[in-house]
Amino acid sequence: MTATNKTADVTFENLLRIFTIPEGPDSTLTQIESELSHNLNLFLGEHIVAEEKPLVEIEKDFSSAHVPEQPQFVSEHTEHLLNTLVAHSVHTSAPSFVGHMTSALPYFLMPLSKIMIALNQNLVKIETSKAFTPLERQVLGMIHHLIYGEDETFYQRWMHSAVHSLGAFCSGGTIANITALWVARNNALKATPDFGGVEKEGLFKALKYYGYEGLAIVVSERGHYSLKKAADVLGIGQDGLVSVATDEYNRIKPADLDKTLCELKAKRILPFAVVGVAGTTETGNIDPLNAMAAICRQHSCHFHVDAAWGGATLMSQQHRYLLNGIEQADSVTIDAHKQLYIPMGAGMVLFKDPSAMQSIEHHAQYILRQGSKDLGSHTLEGSRSGMAMLVYSSLHIISRAGYGMLIDQSIAKAHFFAKLIKATDDFELVSEPELCLLTYRFVPPFALHALEHANREQKIELNNALNELTKFIQKHQRETGRSFVSRTQLTPTRWDHLATIVFRVVLANPLTTETILQGILQEQREIARLAPQLMTNIENIAYSIVPVPAPKVTQE
Ligand SMILES: *Cc1c(COP(=O)(O)O)cnc(C)c1O
């Protein structure tokens, strides 16, 4: 409610005002808007409290199940939000927040997103989006060109074609992956003169008609969990997502992929899609895409590349070669809300063949009519916002060269951090950065020495103790709120594939400095000292393995 009286009242006049006239210039909301546009980081730094409040405490602020009976003034409500919600939000854009793929945003997206929300276009159909539809098709065209580099006539011919599409814009990588596999499944089980196609007759009849015992999607063991969801919703079942072993660089082994495809086919299971990962979520590694493309051609299966995270690397002249072979993919997922620095809710899937998406085309009477240019006829989602506008603007404002520079500096920073870790004697780099992602852990020198001399049983025991320490350090560091790295579990070749808990660092924020990275290591050392019992445990195990200890180095 707007402030007309001292107390907020439910009157129709007041209700009309909330659709028209905003509050006065001295209202809390106006003040916040101005702070937000003048110094984004200052605003976030001031309003998000550093100390972590336990989740159960926060839940108390959000526990009523009643829709409020009494209206609230906008200013009053804004104060409430600042204290309960904003204060305990996660400062994802802090330069020392290097644990996840969610990071800082360019300032211009705040005011631009207000235009987007004010226009409230619905991209499902032309009648509610007009100029936004061609804009979105152009954005898809630009990203398609970035991947496939087709010539000018190709884009002039297909970009705005009513019955073709270069891809789909969606809320994120999950929906993008599902869309790609949906298209692949329907193309694999398509209609014939005496079969209506899987989209009409369903999976059971399709399998019977084509004579298969089942379907499979094949990906490396580092595939993203969204593929499991895709296998589930597409009726293939989670067991239908078949994983292939990776090498010590977390990349799929092509020979094993080929073998898996042959084995499936021998069991009359159709591997209708193979997924290559370009930037694994845990380690940022890239599968051998050229080799995978060749294998897919041999087995006539759809080759999808999940480049949700790594796809933006194509912007960099220096590093785009890392994704060589991606241009042979039948479809590619790219998240704009990752390394294109767009707010959450911006994913894309692109198809090499502009008619591939016809296999999922849907029509309805009042919208999505046959021959219309409605984007909704080729999307899994229905009503959709104009997020493509923010991608369009960022592509213009930052430009290919600017994005290239952002990618280059992120990767350079990851290499710097890797070198820094390797130069210490108490941290172990577990995965080398290929993109701007790396993993490492704290291992005191005597423990490393013992690990190298341990038999398998001893290795397991010591590794478990180190895992406990890694967990403790990561949790403690997050709770103190000064910096944040995430953690995951890997099975490094160096340690006999034992389950190893590691710190995971994603260096996408351009404001993260080398000094901050040095500080993170120092902080982790200090936190390790706060766990004397864990450290003593590691010492005892280590010295039982190597009775004459290596000279103990102190890190003061
Ligand atoms: C982030 C990510 C996804 C999922 O994307 P969402 O936008 O979170 O739905 C899928 N695959 C990879 C490799 C990713 O990094």
Coordinates of C-alpha atoms and ligand atoms in Angstrom, one line a residue:
M1 CA 0.0 0.0 0.0
T2 CA 1.1 3.5 -0.6
A3 CA 1.2 6.1 2.2
T4 CA -1.9 8.1 2.0
N5 CA -3.0 7.9 5.6
K6 CA -1.1 7.2 8.8
T7 CA -2.2 3.6 8.7
A8 CA -2.5 1.5 5.5
D9 CA -6.1 0.9 4.6
V10 CA -7.7 -1.5 2.1
T11 CA -9.5 1.0 -0.2
F12 CA -10.0 0.7 -3.9
E13 CA -8.4 4.1 -4.3
N14 CA -5.3 2.9 -2.5
L15 CA -5.2 -0.2 -4.7
L16 CA -5.4 1.8 -7.8
R17 CA -2.5 3.9 -6.6
I18 CA -0.2 0.9 -6.3
F19 CA -0.6 0.4 -10.0
T20 CA 0.2 4.0 -10.9
I21 CA 1.9 6.5 -8.6
P22 CA 5.0 5.4 -6.6
E23 CA 5.8 6.7 -3.2
G24 CA 7.4 10.1 -2.6
P25 CA 11.1 10.9 -3.1
D26 CA 12.0 10.4 0.6
S27 CA 10.5 6.9 0.9
T28 CA 12.7 4.0 2.0
L29 CA 12.2 2.3 -1.3
T30 CA 13.3 5.3 -3.4
Q31 CA 16.4 5.7 -1.1
I32 CA 17.3 2.0 -1.7
E33 CA 16.8 2.4 -5.4
S34 CA 19.2 5.3 -5.5
E35 CA 21.8 3.5 -3.4
L36 CA 21.5 0.5 -5.7
S37 CA 22.1 2.5 -8.8
H38 CA 24.9 4.6 -7.3
N39 CA 27.0 2.0 -5.7
L40 CA 25.9 -1.6 -6.0
N41 CA 28.7 -3.2 -4.0
L42 CA 28.4 -0.6 -1.3
F43 CA 24.7 -1.3 -1.0
L44 CA 25.2 -5.1 -0.8
G45 CA 28.1 -4.8 1.6
E46 CA 26.2 -2.5 3.9
H47 CA 22.9 -4.4 4.0
I48 CA 24.1 -8.0 4.1
V49 CA 25.4 -8.8 7.5
A50 CA 28.7 -10.7 7.6
E51 CA 28.0 -13.0 10.5
E52 CA 26.1 -16.2 9.7
K53 CA 22.8 -16.6 11.5
P54 CA 21.7 -20.2 11.9
L55 CA 19.1 -21.2 9.4
V56 CA 16.7 -22.3 12.1
E57 CA 16.8 -18.7 13.5
I58 CA 16.1 -17.3 10.1
E59 CA 13.2 -19.7 9.6
K60 CA 11.5 -18.1 12.6
D61 CA 11.1 -14.9 10.5
F62 CA 9.3 -16.9 7.8
S63 CA 7.1 -19.2 9.8
S64 CA 3.5 -17.8 9.6
A65 CA 1.2 -19.6 7.2
H66 CA -1.3 -16.8 7.0
V67 CA -1.7 -14.4 4.2
P68 CA -1.6 -11.0 6.0
E69 CA -5.0 -9.6 6.7
Q70 CA -3.6 -6.1 7.3
P71 CA -1.9 -4.2 4.4
Q72 CA 1.5 -2.7 5.0
F73 CA 3.0 0.5 3.7
V74 CA 5.6 -0.1 1.1
S75 CA 8.3 1.7 3.1
E76 CA 7.4 -0.2 6.2
H77 CA 7.5 -3.5 4.3
T78 CA 10.8 -2.6 2.7
E79 CA 12.4 -2.0 6.1
H80 CA 11.0 -5.5 7.1
L81 CA 12.7 -7.0 4.0
L82 CA 16.0 -5.3 4.7
N83 CA 16.1 -6.7 8.2
T84 CA 14.8 -10.2 7.6
L85 CA 15.7 -11.1 4.0
V86 CA 18.4 -8.9 2.7
A87 CA 20.5 -9.0 5.9
H88 CA 20.8 -12.7 5.8
S89 CA 21.2 -13.2 2.0
V90 CA 24.4 -14.6 0.6
H91 CA 26.8 -12.0 -0.7
T92 CA 27.3 -13.8 -4.0
S93 CA 29.0 -10.8 -5.6
A94 CA 31.6 -10.3 -2.9
P95 CA 35.1 -10.6 -4.4
S96 CA 36.0 -13.2 -1.8
F97 CA 33.0 -15.3 -2.6
V98 CA 34.7 -17.7 -4.9
G99 CA 32.9 -20.9 -4.3
H100 CA 30.1 -21.0 -6.8
M101 CA 29.2 -20.2 -10.4
T102 CA 26.9 -17.4 -9.2
S103 CA 28.9 -14.1 -8.9
A104 CA 28.8 -10.4 -9.5
L105 CA 26.6 -8.6 -12.0
P106 CA 27.4 -5.5 -14.1
Y107 CA 25.6 -2.5 -12.6
F108 CA 23.6 -1.6 -15.7
L109 CA 21.5 -4.8 -15.4
M110 CA 19.7 -3.3 -12.4
P111 CA 18.1 -0.3 -14.1
L112 CA 17.7 -2.3 -17.4
S113 CA 15.9 -5.1 -15.7
K114 CA 13.4 -2.5 -14.4
I115 CA 12.5 -1.7 -18.0
M116 CA 12.1 -5.3 -18.7
I117 CA 9.8 -5.8 -15.7
A118 CA 7.9 -2.6 -16.5
L119 CA 7.2 -3.8 -20.0
N120 CA 6.2 -7.3 -18.7
Q121 CA 6.3 -9.0 -22.1
N122 CA 5.4 -12.6 -22.4
L123 CA 7.6 -14.3 -24.8
V124 CA 5.3 -17.3 -25.3
K125 CA 3.6 -15.5 -28.2
I126 CA 4.0 -12.5 -30.5
E127 CA 0.7 -10.9 -29.3
T128 CA 2.3 -10.2 -25.9
S129 CA 5.9 -9.6 -27.0
K130 CA 6.2 -8.1 -30.4
A131 CA 9.7 -6.7 -30.7
F132 CA 11.0 -9.0 -27.9
T133 CA 10.4 -12.0 -30.1
P134 CA 12.8 -10.9 -32.9
L135 CA 15.2 -9.8 -30.3
E136 CA 15.2 -13.2 -28.6
R137 CA 15.6 -14.9 -32.0
Q138 CA 18.6 -12.6 -32.7
V139 CA 20.2 -13.4 -29.4
L140 CA 19.8 -17.1 -30.2
G141 CA 21.3 -16.4 -33.7
M142 CA 24.3 -14.7 -32.1
I143 CA 25.1 -17.6 -29.8
H144 CA 24.4 -20.1 -32.6
H145 CA 27.0 -18.2 -34.7
L146 CA 29.4 -18.2 -31.8
I147 CA 29.2 -22.0 -31.7
Y148 CA 28.6 -23.0 -35.3
G149 CA 29.9 -20.0 -37.3
E150 CA 27.5 -20.5 -40.2
D151 CA 27.6 -17.9 -43.0
E152 CA 25.4 -14.8 -43.3
T153 CA 22.9 -16.4 -45.7
F154 CA 22.3 -19.2 -43.1
Y155 CA 21.2 -16.7 -40.5
Q156 CA 19.3 -14.5 -42.9
R157 CA 17.4 -17.5 -43.9
W158 CA 16.6 -19.2 -40.6
M159 CA 16.8 -16.7 -37.8
H160 CA 13.3 -15.3 -38.1
S161 CA 11.7 -18.3 -39.9
A162 CA 8.3 -19.3 -38.5
V163 CA 8.8 -23.0 -38.9
H164 CA 12.4 -23.3 -37.9
S165 CA 14.4 -22.3 -34.9
L166 CA 18.0 -22.0 -34.0
G167 CA 17.3 -22.9 -30.4
A168 CA 15.3 -21.9 -27.4
F169 CA 15.7 -19.5 -24.6
C170 CA 14.8 -20.9 -21.2
S171 CA 15.3 -20.4 -17.4
G172 CA 18.6 -22.3 -17.2
G173 CA 20.8 -25.2 -18.1
T174 CA 18.5 -27.8 -16.6
I175 CA 15.6 -26.9 -18.9
A176 CA 18.1 -26.4 -21.8
N177 CA 19.4 -30.0 -21.3
I178 CA 15.9 -31.4 -21.0
T179 CA 14.9 -29.6 -24.2
A180 CA 17.9 -30.9 -26.1
L181 CA 17.3 -34.5 -25.0
W182 CA 13.5 -34.2 -25.6
V183 CA 14.3 -33.2 -29.2
A184 CA 16.8 -36.0 -29.5
R185 CA 14.3 -38.6 -28.1
N186 CA 11.5 -37.5 -30.4
N187 CA 13.8 -37.5 -33.5
A188 CA 15.0 -41.0 -32.6
L189 CA 11.4 -42.4 -32.2
K190 CA 9.8 -40.3 -34.9
A191 CA 6.6 -40.9 -36.8
T192 CA 6.4 -43.2 -39.8
P193 CA 3.5 -43.9 -42.2
D194 CA 2.3 -46.5 -39.7
F195 CA 3.4 -45.0 -36.4
G196 CA 2.4 -41.7 -34.9
G197 CA 5.7 -40.9 -33.2
V198 CA 6.7 -41.0 -29.5
E199 CA 5.2 -37.5 -29.0
K200 CA 1.7 -38.9 -30.0
E201 CA 1.7 -42.5 -29.0
G202 CA 4.1 -42.5 -26.0
L203 CA 7.2 -44.3 -25.1
F204 CA 5.8 -47.7 -24.5
K205 CA 4.3 -48.0 -28.0
A206 CA 7.4 -46.3 -29.5
L207 CA 9.7 -48.9 -28.0
K208 CA 7.4 -51.7 -29.2
Y209 CA 7.1 -50.3 -32.7
Y210 CA 10.9 -49.8 -33.1
G211 CA 11.8 -53.1 -31.3
Y212 CA 13.9 -51.7 -28.5
E213 CA 14.1 -52.9 -24.9
G214 CA 14.9 -49.4 -23.6
L215 CA 16.6 -46.1 -24.1
A216 CA 19.8 -44.6 -22.8
I217 CA 21.6 -41.3 -22.5
V218 CA 25.3 -41.7 -22.2
V219 CA 27.5 -39.1 -20.3
S220 CA 30.8 -39.2 -18.4
E221 CA 30.7 -39.8 -14.6
R222 CA 31.2 -36.0 -14.2
G223 CA 27.9 -35.2 -15.9
H224 CA 25.6 -32.7 -14.3
Y225 CA 22.7 -33.9 -12.1
S226 CA 20.2 -32.2 -14.4
L227 CA 20.7 -35.0 -16.8
K228 CA 19.3 -37.4 -14.3
K229 CA 16.2 -35.2 -14.1
A230 CA 16.0 -35.2 -17.9
A231 CA 16.2 -39.0 -18.0
D232 CA 13.4 -39.1 -15.4
V233 CA 11.0 -36.7 -17.0
L234 CA 11.6 -38.1 -20.5
G235 CA 10.4 -41.5 -19.3
I236 CA 13.8 -43.1 -19.8
G237 CA 14.4 -43.5 -16.0
Q238 CA 17.4 -42.5 -14.0
D239 CA 19.0 -45.9 -14.7
G240 CA 18.8 -45.0 -18.4
L241 CA 21.5 -42.3 -17.7
V242 CA 24.6 -44.4 -18.3
S243 CA 27.9 -43.1 -17.1
V244 CA 31.3 -43.6 -18.6
A245 CA 34.6 -43.5 -16.8
T246 CA 36.8 -40.5 -16.9
D247 CA 40.6 -40.2 -17.0
E248 CA 42.7 -38.4 -14.5
Y249 CA 41.7 -35.0 -16.0
N250 CA 38.0 -35.8 -15.5
R251 CA 37.4 -36.2 -19.2
I252 CA 35.5 -39.1 -20.7
K253 CA 37.5 -41.9 -22.1
P254 CA 36.5 -42.2 -25.8
A255 CA 37.3 -45.9 -26.1
D256 CA 35.0 -46.6 -23.0
L257 CA 32.3 -44.5 -24.6
D258 CA 32.4 -46.5 -27.8
K259 CA 32.4 -49.7 -25.8
T260 CA 29.4 -48.6 -23.7
L261 CA 27.4 -47.7 -26.9
C262 CA 28.2 -51.2 -28.4
E263 CA 27.2 -52.9 -25.2
L264 CA 23.9 -51.0 -25.0
K265 CA 23.0 -51.8 -28.6
A266 CA 23.8 -55.5 -28.1
K267 CA 21.1 -55.4 -25.3
R268 CA 18.7 -53.7 -27.7
I269 CA 18.8 -50.5 -25.7
L270 CA 19.0 -47.5 -27.9
P271 CA 21.6 -44.9 -26.8
F272 CA 19.8 -42.0 -28.5
A273 CA 22.0 -39.3 -27.1
V274 CA 25.5 -38.8 -25.9
V275 CA 26.3 -35.8 -23.8
G276 CA 29.8 -34.2 -23.8
V277 CA 30.5 -31.8 -21.0
A278 CA 32.4 -28.6 -21.8
G279 CA 33.2 -27.4 -18.3
T280 CA 32.3 -29.9 -15.7
T281 CA 30.6 -28.4 -12.7
E282 CA 33.1 -29.8 -10.2
T283 CA 36.4 -29.3 -11.9
G284 CA 35.8 -27.3 -15.1
N285 CA 37.3 -29.8 -17.4
I286 CA 36.2 -30.3 -21.1
D287 CA 35.5 -33.7 -22.7
P288 CA 37.4 -34.6 -26.0
L289 CA 34.6 -33.2 -28.1
N290 CA 36.1 -34.1 -31.5
A291 CA 36.6 -37.7 -30.6
M292 CA 33.0 -37.9 -29.1
A293 CA 31.5 -36.4 -32.3
A294 CA 33.2 -39.0 -34.4
I295 CA 31.9 -41.8 -32.2
C296 CA 28.4 -40.3 -32.3
R297 CA 28.4 -40.2 -36.1
Q298 CA 29.5 -43.8 -36.2
H299 CA 26.6 -44.8 -33.9
S300 CA 24.1 -42.3 -35.4
C301 CA 23.2 -40.8 -32.1
H302 CA 22.5 -37.3 -31.2
F303 CA 25.5 -35.5 -29.8
H304 CA 24.6 -32.9 -27.2
V305 CA 27.3 -30.7 -25.5
D306 CA 26.5 -29.4 -22.0
A307 CA 28.4 -26.1 -22.1
A308 CA 26.2 -24.5 -19.5
W309 CA 29.3 -23.3 -17.6
G310 CA 32.1 -23.4 -20.2
G311 CA 30.3 -22.2 -23.3
A312 CA 31.2 -18.5 -22.7
T313 CA 34.8 -19.5 -23.3
L314 CA 33.9 -19.3 -27.0
M315 CA 34.1 -15.5 -26.6
S316 CA 37.8 -15.7 -26.0
Q317 CA 40.2 -15.8 -29.0
Q318 CA 42.8 -17.1 -26.7
H319 CA 40.9 -20.0 -25.2
R320 CA 38.1 -20.9 -27.5
Y321 CA 40.2 -23.7 -29.0
L322 CA 39.6 -25.6 -25.7
L323 CA 36.1 -26.3 -27.0
N324 CA 37.2 -27.5 -30.4
G325 CA 34.7 -30.0 -31.7
I326 CA 31.7 -28.2 -30.2
E327 CA 30.7 -27.1 -33.7
Q328 CA 30.0 -30.8 -34.5
A329 CA 27.4 -31.0 -31.7
D330 CA 23.8 -31.5 -32.7
S331 CA 22.8 -29.3 -29.8
V332 CA 24.6 -27.2 -27.2
T333 CA 23.5 -25.8 -23.8
I334 CA 24.8 -22.5 -22.7
D335 CA 23.8 -20.7 -19.5
A336 CA 23.9 -16.9 -19.8
H337 CA 23.5 -16.6 -16.0
K338 CA 26.9 -18.2 -15.5
Q339 CA 29.9 -16.7 -17.4
L340 CA 27.9 -14.2 -19.4
Y341 CA 27.1 -12.4 -16.1
I342 CA 23.3 -12.3 -16.5
P343 CA 21.0 -12.6 -13.5
M344 CA 19.5 -16.1 -12.8
G345 CA 16.9 -17.3 -15.2
A346 CA 18.8 -17.2 -18.5
G347 CA 19.6 -20.4 -20.3
M348 CA 19.8 -21.3 -23.9
V349 CA 19.9 -24.4 -26.1
L350 CA 21.1 -24.2 -29.6
F351 CA 20.6 -26.7 -32.5
K352 CA 22.9 -27.1 -35.4
D353 CA 20.0 -28.0 -37.7
P354 CA 17.3 -25.3 -37.8
S355 CA 14.6 -28.0 -38.3
A356 CA 15.6 -30.2 -35.4
M357 CA 13.1 -28.6 -33.0
Q358 CA 10.2 -29.5 -35.3
S359 CA 10.1 -32.8 -33.4
I360 CA 8.7 -31.0 -30.3
E361 CA 6.5 -28.5 -32.0
H362 CA 3.2 -27.8 -30.3
H363 CA 0.2 -25.9 -31.5
A364 CA -2.9 -24.5 -29.9
Q365 CA -5.9 -22.6 -31.1
Y366 CA -5.7 -19.2 -29.4
I367 CA -1.9 -19.0 -29.6
L368 CA 1.0 -20.8 -31.2
R369 CA -1.1 -21.2 -34.4
Q370 CA 0.5 -23.1 -37.2
G371 CA 2.8 -20.7 -39.1
S372 CA 2.9 -18.1 -36.4
K373 CA 6.2 -16.9 -35.1
D374 CA 5.3 -17.6 -31.5
L375 CA 8.3 -18.8 -29.6
G376 CA 6.1 -20.9 -27.4
S377 CA 5.6 -23.5 -30.0
H378 CA 9.2 -24.7 -29.5
T379 CA 9.7 -24.2 -25.8
L380 CA 9.1 -26.5 -22.8
E381 CA 8.2 -23.5 -20.7
G382 CA 5.0 -21.5 -21.4
S383 CA 4.9 -17.9 -20.2
R384 CA 8.4 -16.5 -20.1
S385 CA 9.9 -13.1 -19.3
G386 CA 12.0 -10.9 -21.5
M387 CA 15.3 -12.0 -20.0
A388 CA 16.8 -12.2 -23.5
M389 CA 16.8 -8.4 -23.4
L390 CA 19.4 -8.5 -20.7
V391 CA 21.6 -10.9 -22.7
Y392 CA 21.1 -8.7 -25.8
S393 CA 22.1 -5.6 -23.8
S394 CA 25.1 -7.2 -22.2
L395 CA 26.3 -8.5 -25.6
H396 CA 26.2 -5.0 -26.9
I397 CA 27.5 -3.2 -23.9
I398 CA 30.3 -5.6 -23.1
S399 CA 30.9 -6.9 -26.6
R400 CA 32.6 -10.1 -27.8
A401 CA 36.0 -8.5 -27.0
G402 CA 35.0 -7.5 -23.5
Y403 CA 33.7 -11.0 -22.7
G404 CA 36.8 -12.5 -24.2
M405 CA 38.9 -10.3 -21.8
L406 CA 36.7 -11.4 -18.8
I407 CA 37.2 -15.0 -19.7
D408 CA 40.9 -14.6 -20.2
Q409 CA 41.4 -12.8 -16.9
S410 CA 39.4 -15.5 -15.0
I411 CA 41.5 -18.3 -16.5
A412 CA 44.7 -16.3 -15.8
K413 CA 43.6 -15.9 -12.2
A414 CA 42.9 -19.6 -11.8
H415 CA 46.4 -20.3 -13.1
F416 CA 47.8 -17.8 -10.7
F417 CA 46.0 -19.4 -7.8
A418 CA 47.1 -22.9 -8.9
K419 CA 50.7 -21.7 -8.9
L420 CA 50.2 -20.1 -5.5
I421 CA 48.9 -23.4 -4.1
K422 CA 51.7 -25.4 -5.6
A423 CA 54.3 -23.1 -4.2
T424 CA 53.1 -23.8 -0.6
D425 CA 54.1 -26.9 1.2
D426 CA 50.8 -27.3 3.1
F427 CA 48.2 -27.3 0.3
E428 CA 47.7 -29.8 -2.4
L429 CA 46.3 -28.8 -5.8
V430 CA 43.9 -31.6 -6.7
S431 CA 42.6 -30.5 -10.1
E432 CA 44.6 -28.2 -12.4
P433 CA 42.5 -25.4 -13.9
E434 CA 41.5 -25.8 -17.5
L435 CA 38.9 -23.0 -17.2
C436 CA 38.6 -20.8 -14.2
L437 CA 37.8 -23.6 -11.8
L438 CA 40.2 -25.6 -9.6
T439 CA 40.1 -27.8 -6.5
Y440 CA 42.6 -28.2 -3.7
R441 CA 42.9 -29.2 -0.1
F442 CA 44.9 -28.5 3.0
V443 CA 47.5 -31.3 3.6
P444 CA 50.3 -30.6 6.1
P445 CA 53.7 -31.7 4.8
F446 CA 54.1 -34.7 7.2
A447 CA 50.7 -36.0 6.1
L448 CA 51.6 -35.7 2.5
H449 CA 54.8 -37.5 3.1
A450 CA 52.9 -40.3 4.9
L451 CA 50.2 -40.5 2.2
E452 CA 53.0 -41.1 -0.3
H453 CA 54.4 -44.0 1.8
A454 CA 51.1 -45.5 3.0
N455 CA 49.6 -48.8 1.9
R456 CA 46.0 -48.8 0.7
E457 CA 44.5 -49.3 4.2
Q458 CA 46.6 -46.6 5.7
K459 CA 45.8 -44.3 2.8
I460 CA 42.1 -44.7 3.4
E461 CA 42.5 -44.0 7.1
L462 CA 44.6 -40.9 6.6
N463 CA 42.5 -39.7 3.7
N464 CA 39.4 -39.9 5.8
A465 CA 41.0 -37.9 8.6
L466 CA 42.0 -35.2 6.0
N467 CA 38.5 -35.2 4.7
E468 CA 37.2 -34.3 8.1
L469 CA 39.6 -31.4 8.3
T470 CA 38.7 -30.2 4.8
K471 CA 35.0 -30.2 5.8
F472 CA 35.8 -28.4 9.1
I473 CA 37.8 -25.7 7.4
Q474 CA 35.2 -25.1 4.6
K475 CA 32.3 -24.9 7.1
H476 CA 34.1 -22.6 9.5
Q477 CA 35.3 -20.3 6.7
R478 CA 31.7 -20.0 5.4
E479 CA 30.4 -19.3 8.9
T480 CA 32.8 -16.5 9.7
G481 CA 31.6 -14.9 6.5
R482 CA 34.9 -13.4 5.3
S483 CA 35.3 -15.6 2.3
F484 CA 33.7 -18.6 0.8
V485 CA 34.9 -21.6 -1.2
S486 CA 32.7 -24.6 -1.8
R487 CA 33.5 -28.2 -1.4
T488 CA 33.0 -31.3 -3.4
Q489 CA 34.2 -34.9 -3.4
L490 CA 36.5 -36.2 -6.1
T491 CA 38.3 -39.5 -6.7
P492 CA 41.9 -38.4 -7.7
T493 CA 44.0 -40.9 -9.6
R494 CA 47.0 -39.8 -7.5
W495 CA 45.4 -41.3 -4.4
D496 CA 44.1 -44.6 -5.8
H497 CA 40.7 -43.1 -6.6
L498 CA 39.9 -42.7 -2.9
A499 CA 37.0 -40.4 -2.1
T500 CA 38.7 -37.1 -1.4
I501 CA 37.0 -34.0 -0.2
V502 CA 38.3 -30.8 -1.8
F503 CA 37.8 -27.1 -1.8
R504 CA 36.3 -25.9 -5.0
V505 CA 37.0 -22.5 -6.3
V506 CA 35.4 -20.7 -9.2
L507 CA 37.2 -17.5 -10.2
A508 CA 34.6 -15.7 -12.3
N509 CA 34.4 -12.4 -10.3
P510 CA 36.6 -9.8 -12.0
L511 CA 36.9 -8.0 -8.7
T512 CA 38.7 -10.9 -7.0
T513 CA 42.3 -9.9 -6.5
E514 CA 45.5 -12.0 -6.0
T515 CA 45.7 -10.6 -2.5
I516 CA 42.2 -11.9 -1.7
L517 CA 43.3 -15.4 -2.9
Q518 CA 46.4 -15.3 -0.8
G519 CA 44.2 -14.2 2.1
I520 CA 41.9 -17.2 1.6
L521 CA 44.8 -19.7 2.0
Q522 CA 46.1 -17.9 5.1
E523 CA 42.6 -18.0 6.6
Q524 CA 42.3 -21.7 5.9
R525 CA 45.7 -22.3 7.6
E526 CA 44.5 -20.4 10.6
I527 CA 41.2 -22.3 10.7
A528 CA 43.1 -25.6 10.7
R529 CA 44.7 -24.5 13.9
L530 CA 41.3 -24.2 15.5
A531 CA 40.8 -27.9 15.2
P532 CA 43.7 -29.4 17.3
Q533 CA 41.9 -32.7 17.8
L534 CA 41.5 -33.2 14.0
M535 CA 45.1 -32.2 13.5
T536 CA 46.4 -34.5 16.2
N537 CA 44.4 -37.3 14.7
I538 CA 46.1 -36.7 11.3
E539 CA 49.5 -36.5 13.0
N540 CA 49.0 -39.8 14.8
I541 CA 47.9 -41.6 11.7
A542 CA 50.7 -40.1 9.7
Y543 CA 53.4 -41.0 12.2
S544 CA 52.1 -44.5 12.5
I545 CA 52.7 -44.8 8.7
V546 CA 56.1 -43.2 8.7
P547 CA 57.7 -43.7 12.1
V548 CA 60.6 -41.4 11.5
P549 CA 58.7 -38.2 10.7
A550 CA 59.7 -35.9 7.9
P551 CA 60.9 -32.7 9.5
K552 CA 57.8 -30.9 10.6
V553 CA 57.5 -27.5 8.9
T554 CA 55.7 -24.8 10.8
Q555 CA 53.8 -22.3 8.8
E556 CA 54.1 -19.1 10.7
Ligands
LIG1 C1 25.0 -25.1 -14.1 C2 25.0 -26.3 -14.9 C3 23.8 -27.0 -15.3 C4 22.5 -26.6 -14.8 O1 22.1 -25.3 -15.1 P1 21.0 -24.5 -14.2 O2 21.1 -23.2 -14.9 O3 21.5 -24.6 -12.8 O4 19.7 -25.2 -14.4 C5 23.9 -28.0 -16.2 N1 25.1 -28.4 -16.6 C6 26.3 -27.9 -16.2 C7 27.6 -28.4 -16.8 C8 26.3 -26.8 -15.4 O5 27.4 -26.2 -15.0

